[in-house]
């Protein structure tokens, strides 16, 4: 009888960067690593997993870019100007100068409205990205029969360090067998061999079965 123990936890976080190439891909293109791991583990196709994550991250980038462009356009349309002060060789600060207090309040109202729209959308898309990462990790944990503890995995996902968790899943899918432990039992005897002394007689001659 052979008994193969399944891992109880994901690989150690400190060992996630043993492969520098895969670690760099996970840092710069987490969608690719997530898709490759899902396809290797059989929890989803590469394009479905990578496509969803890539779409959410692209929308997150578009929202941030649109908010920045809108803030710059609001400054252009107002009589206010932006002044950059060089305090030292490495430290820069900027200030908004307006002719009147009314112009300043109008500019602040425009930028505040942009923030009211952009910040909730950005947070919502970020939460969607974390949810997709977590649901994919949960499927891999069930596939490989390992524990999926929320800490520190969710912390890494929420703070933008998801490449740590992605490399854990990547290393697990490359080094561990899929599924829980399989126990192979003893052979089952389906029948008995009849001895020659008890073999039936055919035409007076004993024959072995």
PDB file of C-alpha atoms in Angstrom:
ATOM      1  CA  UNK A   1       0.000   0.000   0.000  1.00  0.00           C
ATOM      2  CA  UNK A   2       1.400   3.418  -0.984  1.00  0.00           C
ATOM      3  CA  UNK A   3       0.276   6.657   0.610  1.00  0.00           C
ATOM      4  CA  UNK A   4       1.347  10.040  -0.803  1.00  0.00           C
ATOM      5  CA  UNK A   5       0.902  13.061   1.454  1.00  0.00           C
ATOM      6  CA  UNK A   6      -0.437  16.234  -0.136  1.00  0.00           C
ATOM      7  CA  UNK A   7       1.095  19.565   0.916  1.00  0.00           C
ATOM      8  CA  UNK A   8      -0.706  21.377   3.734  1.00  0.00           C
ATOM      9  CA  UNK A   9       0.335  24.910   2.801  1.00  0.00           C
ATOM     10  CA  UNK A  10       1.456  26.906  -0.193  1.00  0.00           C
ATOM     11  CA  UNK A  11       5.231  27.130  -0.708  1.00  0.00           C
ATOM     12  CA  UNK A  12       7.121  29.513   1.544  1.00  0.00           C
ATOM     13  CA  UNK A  13       6.862  33.176   0.536  1.00  0.00           C
ATOM     14  CA  UNK A  14      10.630  33.619   0.916  1.00  0.00           C
ATOM     15  CA  UNK A  15      11.177  31.031  -1.822  1.00  0.00           C
ATOM     16  CA  UNK A  16       8.961  32.767  -4.355  1.00  0.00           C
ATOM     17  CA  UNK A  17      11.870  34.376  -6.211  1.00  0.00           C
ATOM     18  CA  UNK A  18      14.036  31.317  -6.739  1.00  0.00           C
ATOM     19  CA  UNK A  19      13.389  31.712 -10.476  1.00  0.00           C
ATOM     20  CA  UNK A  20      14.277  35.365 -11.292  1.00  0.00           C
ATOM     21  CA  UNK A  21      12.741  35.200 -14.763  1.00  0.00           C
ATOM     22  CA  UNK A  22       9.330  33.994 -13.547  1.00  0.00           C
ATOM     23  CA  UNK A  23       9.492  36.446 -10.654  1.00  0.00           C
ATOM     24  CA  UNK A  24      10.016  39.373 -13.036  1.00  0.00           C
ATOM     25  CA  UNK A  25       7.111  38.232 -15.221  1.00  0.00           C
ATOM     26  CA  UNK A  26       4.876  37.992 -12.143  1.00  0.00           C
ATOM     27  CA  UNK A  27       5.882  41.489 -11.044  1.00  0.00           C
ATOM     28  CA  UNK A  28       5.426  43.274 -14.376  1.00  0.00           C
ATOM     29  CA  UNK A  29       2.739  41.062 -15.994  1.00  0.00           C
ATOM     30  CA  UNK A  30       0.801  39.263 -13.219  1.00  0.00           C
ATOM     31  CA  UNK A  31      -1.953  38.343 -15.674  1.00  0.00           C
ATOM     32  CA  UNK A  32       0.425  36.091 -17.622  1.00  0.00           C
ATOM     33  CA  UNK A  33       1.597  34.168 -14.553  1.00  0.00           C
ATOM     34  CA  UNK A  34      -1.972  33.745 -13.291  1.00  0.00           C
ATOM     35  CA  UNK A  35      -3.114  32.435 -16.672  1.00  0.00           C
ATOM     36  CA  UNK A  36      -0.194  30.006 -17.021  1.00  0.00           C
ATOM     37  CA  UNK A  37      -0.715  28.655 -13.507  1.00  0.00           C
ATOM     38  CA  UNK A  38      -4.463  28.204 -14.016  1.00  0.00           C
ATOM     39  CA  UNK A  39      -3.934  26.344 -17.277  1.00  0.00           C
ATOM     40  CA  UNK A  40      -1.239  24.109 -15.752  1.00  0.00           C
ATOM     41  CA  UNK A  41      -3.417  23.312 -12.733  1.00  0.00           C
ATOM     42  CA  UNK A  42      -6.549  22.780 -14.811  1.00  0.00           C
ATOM     43  CA  UNK A  43      -8.571  25.464 -13.000  1.00  0.00           C
ATOM     44  CA  UNK A  44      -9.154  27.578 -16.111  1.00  0.00           C
ATOM     45  CA  UNK A  45      -7.816  28.434 -19.528  1.00  0.00           C
ATOM     46  CA  UNK A  46      -4.977  30.891 -20.013  1.00  0.00           C
ATOM     47  CA  UNK A  47      -7.010  33.421 -21.981  1.00  0.00           C
ATOM     48  CA  UNK A  48     -10.024  33.403 -19.660  1.00  0.00           C
ATOM     49  CA  UNK A  49      -7.957  34.017 -16.507  1.00  0.00           C
ATOM     50  CA  UNK A  50      -5.367  36.372 -18.006  1.00  0.00           C
ATOM     51  CA  UNK A  51      -8.020  38.177 -20.054  1.00  0.00           C
ATOM     52  CA  UNK A  52     -10.217  39.016 -17.060  1.00  0.00           C
ATOM     53  CA  UNK A  53      -7.301  40.241 -14.964  1.00  0.00           C
ATOM     54  CA  UNK A  54      -5.858  42.203 -17.870  1.00  0.00           C
ATOM     55  CA  UNK A  55      -9.196  43.862 -18.630  1.00  0.00           C
ATOM     56  CA  UNK A  56      -9.704  44.969 -15.021  1.00  0.00           C
ATOM     57  CA  UNK A  57      -6.155  46.294 -14.757  1.00  0.00           C
ATOM     58  CA  UNK A  58      -6.501  48.132 -18.085  1.00  0.00           C
ATOM     59  CA  UNK A  59      -9.741  49.800 -16.925  1.00  0.00           C
ATOM     60  CA  UNK A  60      -8.003  50.772 -13.679  1.00  0.00           C
ATOM     61  CA  UNK A  61      -5.224  52.413 -15.685  1.00  0.00           C
ATOM     62  CA  UNK A  62      -7.725  54.213 -17.934  1.00  0.00           C
ATOM     63  CA  UNK A  63      -9.613  55.636 -14.948  1.00  0.00           C
ATOM     64  CA  UNK A  64      -6.404  57.013 -13.430  1.00  0.00           C
ATOM     65  CA  UNK A  65      -5.283  58.460 -16.759  1.00  0.00           C
ATOM     66  CA  UNK A  66      -8.673  60.067 -17.402  1.00  0.00           C
ATOM     67  CA  UNK A  67      -8.697  61.626 -13.924  1.00  0.00           C
ATOM     68  CA  UNK A  68      -5.244  63.090 -14.496  1.00  0.00           C
ATOM     69  CA  UNK A  69      -6.213  64.509 -17.890  1.00  0.00           C
ATOM     70  CA  UNK A  70      -9.437  65.955 -16.468  1.00  0.00           C
ATOM     71  CA  UNK A  71      -7.537  67.649 -13.625  1.00  0.00           C
ATOM     72  CA  UNK A  72      -5.085  69.184 -16.069  1.00  0.00           C
ATOM     73  CA  UNK A  73      -7.919  70.349 -18.298  1.00  0.00           C
ATOM     74  CA  UNK A  74      -9.663  71.946 -15.326  1.00  0.00           C
ATOM     75  CA  UNK A  75      -6.479  73.872 -14.608  1.00  0.00           C
ATOM     76  CA  UNK A  76      -6.226  74.995 -18.241  1.00  0.00           C
ATOM     77  CA  UNK A  77      -9.845  76.196 -18.291  1.00  0.00           C
ATOM     78  CA  UNK A  78      -9.391  78.204 -15.083  1.00  0.00           C
ATOM     79  CA  UNK A  79      -7.407  81.406 -14.636  1.00  0.00           C
ATOM     80  CA  UNK A  80      -5.241  79.598 -12.096  1.00  0.00           C
ATOM     81  CA  UNK A  81      -1.669  78.530 -12.813  1.00  0.00           C
ATOM     82  CA  UNK A  82       0.569  75.823 -11.418  1.00  0.00           C
ATOM     83  CA  UNK A  83       3.922  76.891 -10.029  1.00  0.00           C
ATOM     84  CA  UNK A  84       6.695  74.374  -9.381  1.00  0.00           C
ATOM     85  CA  UNK A  85       9.123  75.372  -6.653  1.00  0.00           C
ATOM     86  CA  UNK A  86      12.543  73.753  -6.574  1.00  0.00           C
ATOM     87  CA  UNK A  87      13.503  73.595  -2.935  1.00  0.00           C
ATOM     88  CA  UNK A  88      16.575  71.473  -3.500  1.00  0.00           C
ATOM     89  CA  UNK A  89      18.167  69.295  -6.126  1.00  0.00           C
ATOM     90  CA  UNK A  90      15.947  66.321  -5.302  1.00  0.00           C
ATOM     91  CA  UNK A  91      12.817  67.868  -3.731  1.00  0.00           C
ATOM     92  CA  UNK A  92      10.117  69.572  -5.788  1.00  0.00           C
ATOM     93  CA  UNK A  93       6.823  71.091  -4.698  1.00  0.00           C
ATOM     94  CA  UNK A  94       3.971  72.612  -6.662  1.00  0.00           C
ATOM     95  CA  UNK A  95       1.377  75.228  -5.803  1.00  0.00           C
ATOM     96  CA  UNK A  96      -1.760  76.575  -7.467  1.00  0.00           C
ATOM     97  CA  UNK A  97      -1.919  80.345  -7.825  1.00  0.00           C
ATOM     98  CA  UNK A  98      -5.281  81.979  -8.593  1.00  0.00           C
ATOM     99  CA  UNK A  99      -6.112  85.670  -9.134  1.00  0.00           C
ATOM    100  CA  UNK A 100      -9.035  85.609  -6.712  1.00  0.00           C
ATOM    101  CA  UNK A 101     -10.412  83.389  -3.984  1.00  0.00           C
ATOM    102  CA  UNK A 102     -13.499  82.705  -6.110  1.00  0.00           C
ATOM    103  CA  UNK A 103     -11.329  81.302  -8.895  1.00  0.00           C
ATOM    104  CA  UNK A 104      -9.508  79.110  -6.403  1.00  0.00           C
ATOM    105  CA  UNK A 105     -12.774  77.759  -4.979  1.00  0.00           C
ATOM    106  CA  UNK A 106     -14.078  77.058  -8.478  1.00  0.00           C
ATOM    107  CA  UNK A 107     -10.917  75.160  -9.378  1.00  0.00           C
ATOM    108  CA  UNK A 108     -11.025  73.166  -6.148  1.00  0.00           C
ATOM    109  CA  UNK A 109     -14.669  72.296  -6.816  1.00  0.00           C
ATOM    110  CA  UNK A 110     -13.780  70.938 -10.260  1.00  0.00           C
ATOM    111  CA  UNK A 111     -10.944  68.796  -8.986  1.00  0.00           C
ATOM    112  CA  UNK A 112     -13.054  67.593  -6.064  1.00  0.00           C
ATOM    113  CA  UNK A 113     -15.776  66.430  -8.461  1.00  0.00           C
ATOM    114  CA  UNK A 114     -13.173  64.526 -10.469  1.00  0.00           C
ATOM    115  CA  UNK A 115     -11.942  62.847  -7.276  1.00  0.00           C
ATOM    116  CA  UNK A 116     -15.484  61.883  -6.270  1.00  0.00           C
ATOM    117  CA  UNK A 117     -15.841  59.967  -9.537  1.00  0.00           C
ATOM    118  CA  UNK A 118     -12.331  58.597 -10.083  1.00  0.00           C
ATOM    119  CA  UNK A 119     -11.472  57.381  -6.583  1.00  0.00           C
ATOM    120  CA  UNK A 120     -14.545  55.109  -6.088  1.00  0.00           C
ATOM    121  CA  UNK A 121     -14.151  53.669  -9.591  1.00  0.00           C
ATOM    122  CA  UNK A 122     -10.459  53.038  -8.984  1.00  0.00           C
ATOM    123  CA  UNK A 123     -11.157  51.322  -5.653  1.00  0.00           C
ATOM    124  CA  UNK A 124     -13.938  49.219  -7.189  1.00  0.00           C
ATOM    125  CA  UNK A 125     -11.691  48.032  -9.996  1.00  0.00           C
ATOM    126  CA  UNK A 126      -8.915  47.309  -7.514  1.00  0.00           C
ATOM    127  CA  UNK A 127     -11.298  45.199  -5.444  1.00  0.00           C
ATOM    128  CA  UNK A 128     -12.378  43.331  -8.585  1.00  0.00           C
ATOM    129  CA  UNK A 129      -8.721  42.595  -9.359  1.00  0.00           C
ATOM    130  CA  UNK A 130      -8.123  41.283  -5.835  1.00  0.00           C
ATOM    131  CA  UNK A 131     -11.315  39.186  -6.017  1.00  0.00           C
ATOM    132  CA  UNK A 132     -10.187  37.544  -9.263  1.00  0.00           C
ATOM    133  CA  UNK A 133      -6.768  36.793  -7.769  1.00  0.00           C
ATOM    134  CA  UNK A 134      -8.302  35.356  -4.607  1.00  0.00           C
ATOM    135  CA  UNK A 135     -10.883  33.206  -6.405  1.00  0.00           C
ATOM    136  CA  UNK A 136      -8.157  31.794  -8.650  1.00  0.00           C
ATOM    137  CA  UNK A 137      -5.981  31.047  -5.623  1.00  0.00           C
ATOM    138  CA  UNK A 138      -8.910  29.336  -3.903  1.00  0.00           C
ATOM    139  CA  UNK A 139      -9.476  27.059  -6.910  1.00  0.00           C
ATOM    140  CA  UNK A 140      -5.800  26.123  -6.967  1.00  0.00           C
ATOM    141  CA  UNK A 141      -5.866  25.407  -3.220  1.00  0.00           C
ATOM    142  CA  UNK A 142      -8.825  23.057  -3.654  1.00  0.00           C
ATOM    143  CA  UNK A 143      -7.190  21.418  -6.673  1.00  0.00           C
ATOM    144  CA  UNK A 144      -3.962  20.680  -4.793  1.00  0.00           C
ATOM    145  CA  UNK A 145      -5.598  20.073  -1.408  1.00  0.00           C
ATOM    146  CA  UNK A 146      -3.717  22.827   0.428  1.00  0.00           C
ATOM    147  CA  UNK A 147      -4.805  25.394   2.979  1.00  0.00           C
ATOM    148  CA  UNK A 148      -5.530  28.876   1.688  1.00  0.00           C
ATOM    149  CA  UNK A 149      -4.997  31.234   4.618  1.00  0.00           C
ATOM    150  CA  UNK A 150      -6.178  34.796   4.151  1.00  0.00           C
ATOM    151  CA  UNK A 151      -3.148  36.239   5.907  1.00  0.00           C
ATOM    152  CA  UNK A 152      -0.753  37.224   4.451  1.00  0.00           C
ATOM    153  CA  UNK A 153      -2.139  36.408   0.974  1.00  0.00           C
ATOM    154  CA  UNK A 154      -4.856  39.069   1.003  1.00  0.00           C
ATOM    155  CA  UNK A 155      -2.410  41.606   2.427  1.00  0.00           C
ATOM    156  CA  UNK A 156      -0.039  41.081  -0.512  1.00  0.00           C
ATOM    157  CA  UNK A 157      -2.899  41.267  -3.015  1.00  0.00           C
ATOM    158  CA  UNK A 158      -4.354  44.478  -1.590  1.00  0.00           C
ATOM    159  CA  UNK A 159      -1.051  46.333  -1.208  1.00  0.00           C
ATOM    160  CA  UNK A 160       0.034  45.681  -4.789  1.00  0.00           C
ATOM    161  CA  UNK A 161       2.483  42.843  -4.046  1.00  0.00           C
ATOM    162  CA  UNK A 162       0.420  40.093  -5.658  1.00  0.00           C
ATOM    163  CA  UNK A 163       3.497  38.663  -7.370  1.00  0.00           C
ATOM    164  CA  UNK A 164       4.366  36.962  -4.054  1.00  0.00           C
ATOM    165  CA  UNK A 165       1.120  34.966  -4.035  1.00  0.00           C
ATOM    166  CA  UNK A 166       1.263  34.337  -7.777  1.00  0.00           C
ATOM    167  CA  UNK A 167       4.748  32.842  -7.462  1.00  0.00           C
ATOM    168  CA  UNK A 168       3.533  30.619  -4.613  1.00  0.00           C
ATOM    169  CA  UNK A 169       0.799  29.251  -6.880  1.00  0.00           C
ATOM    170  CA  UNK A 170       3.238  29.010  -9.795  1.00  0.00           C
ATOM    171  CA  UNK A 171       5.782  26.982  -7.801  1.00  0.00           C
ATOM    172  CA  UNK A 172       3.059  24.755  -6.359  1.00  0.00           C
ATOM    173  CA  UNK A 173       1.656  23.889  -9.780  1.00  0.00           C
ATOM    174  CA  UNK A 174       5.137  23.002 -11.057  1.00  0.00           C
ATOM    175  CA  UNK A 175       6.315  20.845  -8.150  1.00  0.00           C
ATOM    176  CA  UNK A 176       3.259  19.149  -6.614  1.00  0.00           C
ATOM    177  CA  UNK A 177       0.838  16.531  -7.943  1.00  0.00           C
ATOM    178  CA  UNK A 178      -2.756  17.531  -8.486  1.00  0.00           C
ATOM    179  CA  UNK A 179      -5.416  16.430  -6.019  1.00  0.00           C
ATOM    180  CA  UNK A 180      -5.512  14.878  -2.553  1.00  0.00           C
ATOM    181  CA  UNK A 181      -3.571  11.834  -1.445  1.00  0.00           C
ATOM    182  CA  UNK A 182      -4.481   8.618  -3.224  1.00  0.00           C
ATOM    183  CA  UNK A 183      -4.444   5.342  -1.263  1.00  0.00           C
ATOM    184  CA  UNK A 184      -3.948   2.187  -3.290  1.00  0.00           C
ATOM    185  CA  UNK A 185      -5.550  -0.761  -1.482  1.00  0.00           C
ATOM    186  CA  UNK A 186      -4.716  -4.464  -1.680  1.00  0.00           C
ATOM    187  CA  UNK A 187      -5.694  -6.563  -4.672  1.00  0.00           C
ATOM    188  CA  UNK A 188      -9.172  -8.065  -4.569  1.00  0.00           C
ATOM    189  CA  UNK A 189      -9.412 -11.770  -5.377  1.00  0.00           C
ATOM    190  CA  UNK A 190     -12.251 -12.281  -7.819  1.00  0.00           C
ATOM    191  CA  UNK A 191     -12.172 -16.056  -7.885  1.00  0.00           C
ATOM    192  CA  UNK A 192     -10.317 -19.205  -6.724  1.00  0.00           C
ATOM    193  CA  UNK A 193      -8.194 -21.642  -8.660  1.00  0.00           C
ATOM    194  CA  UNK A 194      -9.574 -25.151  -8.673  1.00  0.00           C
ATOM    195  CA  UNK A 195      -6.934 -27.815  -7.908  1.00  0.00           C
ATOM    196  CA  UNK A 196      -6.295 -30.725 -10.168  1.00  0.00           C
ATOM    197  CA  UNK A 197      -7.617 -33.117  -7.572  1.00  0.00           C
ATOM    198  CA  UNK A 198     -10.949 -31.288  -7.587  1.00  0.00           C
ATOM    199  CA  UNK A 199     -11.089 -30.555 -11.291  1.00  0.00           C
ATOM    200  CA  UNK A 200     -14.219 -31.712 -13.076  1.00  0.00           C
ATOM    201  CA  UNK A 201     -13.987 -34.843 -15.150  1.00  0.00           C
ATOM    202  CA  UNK A 202     -14.711 -34.802 -18.848  1.00  0.00           C
ATOM    203  CA  UNK A 203     -15.205 -38.252 -20.301  1.00  0.00           C
ATOM    204  CA  UNK A 204     -13.417 -39.761 -17.283  1.00  0.00           C
ATOM    205  CA  UNK A 205     -10.353 -37.474 -17.577  1.00  0.00           C
ATOM    206  CA  UNK A 206      -9.694 -34.760 -15.016  1.00  0.00           C
ATOM    207  CA  UNK A 207      -9.154 -31.294 -16.500  1.00  0.00           C
ATOM    208  CA  UNK A 208      -7.745 -28.235 -14.757  1.00  0.00           C
ATOM    209  CA  UNK A 209      -9.717 -24.976 -14.910  1.00  0.00           C
TER     210      UNK A 209
END
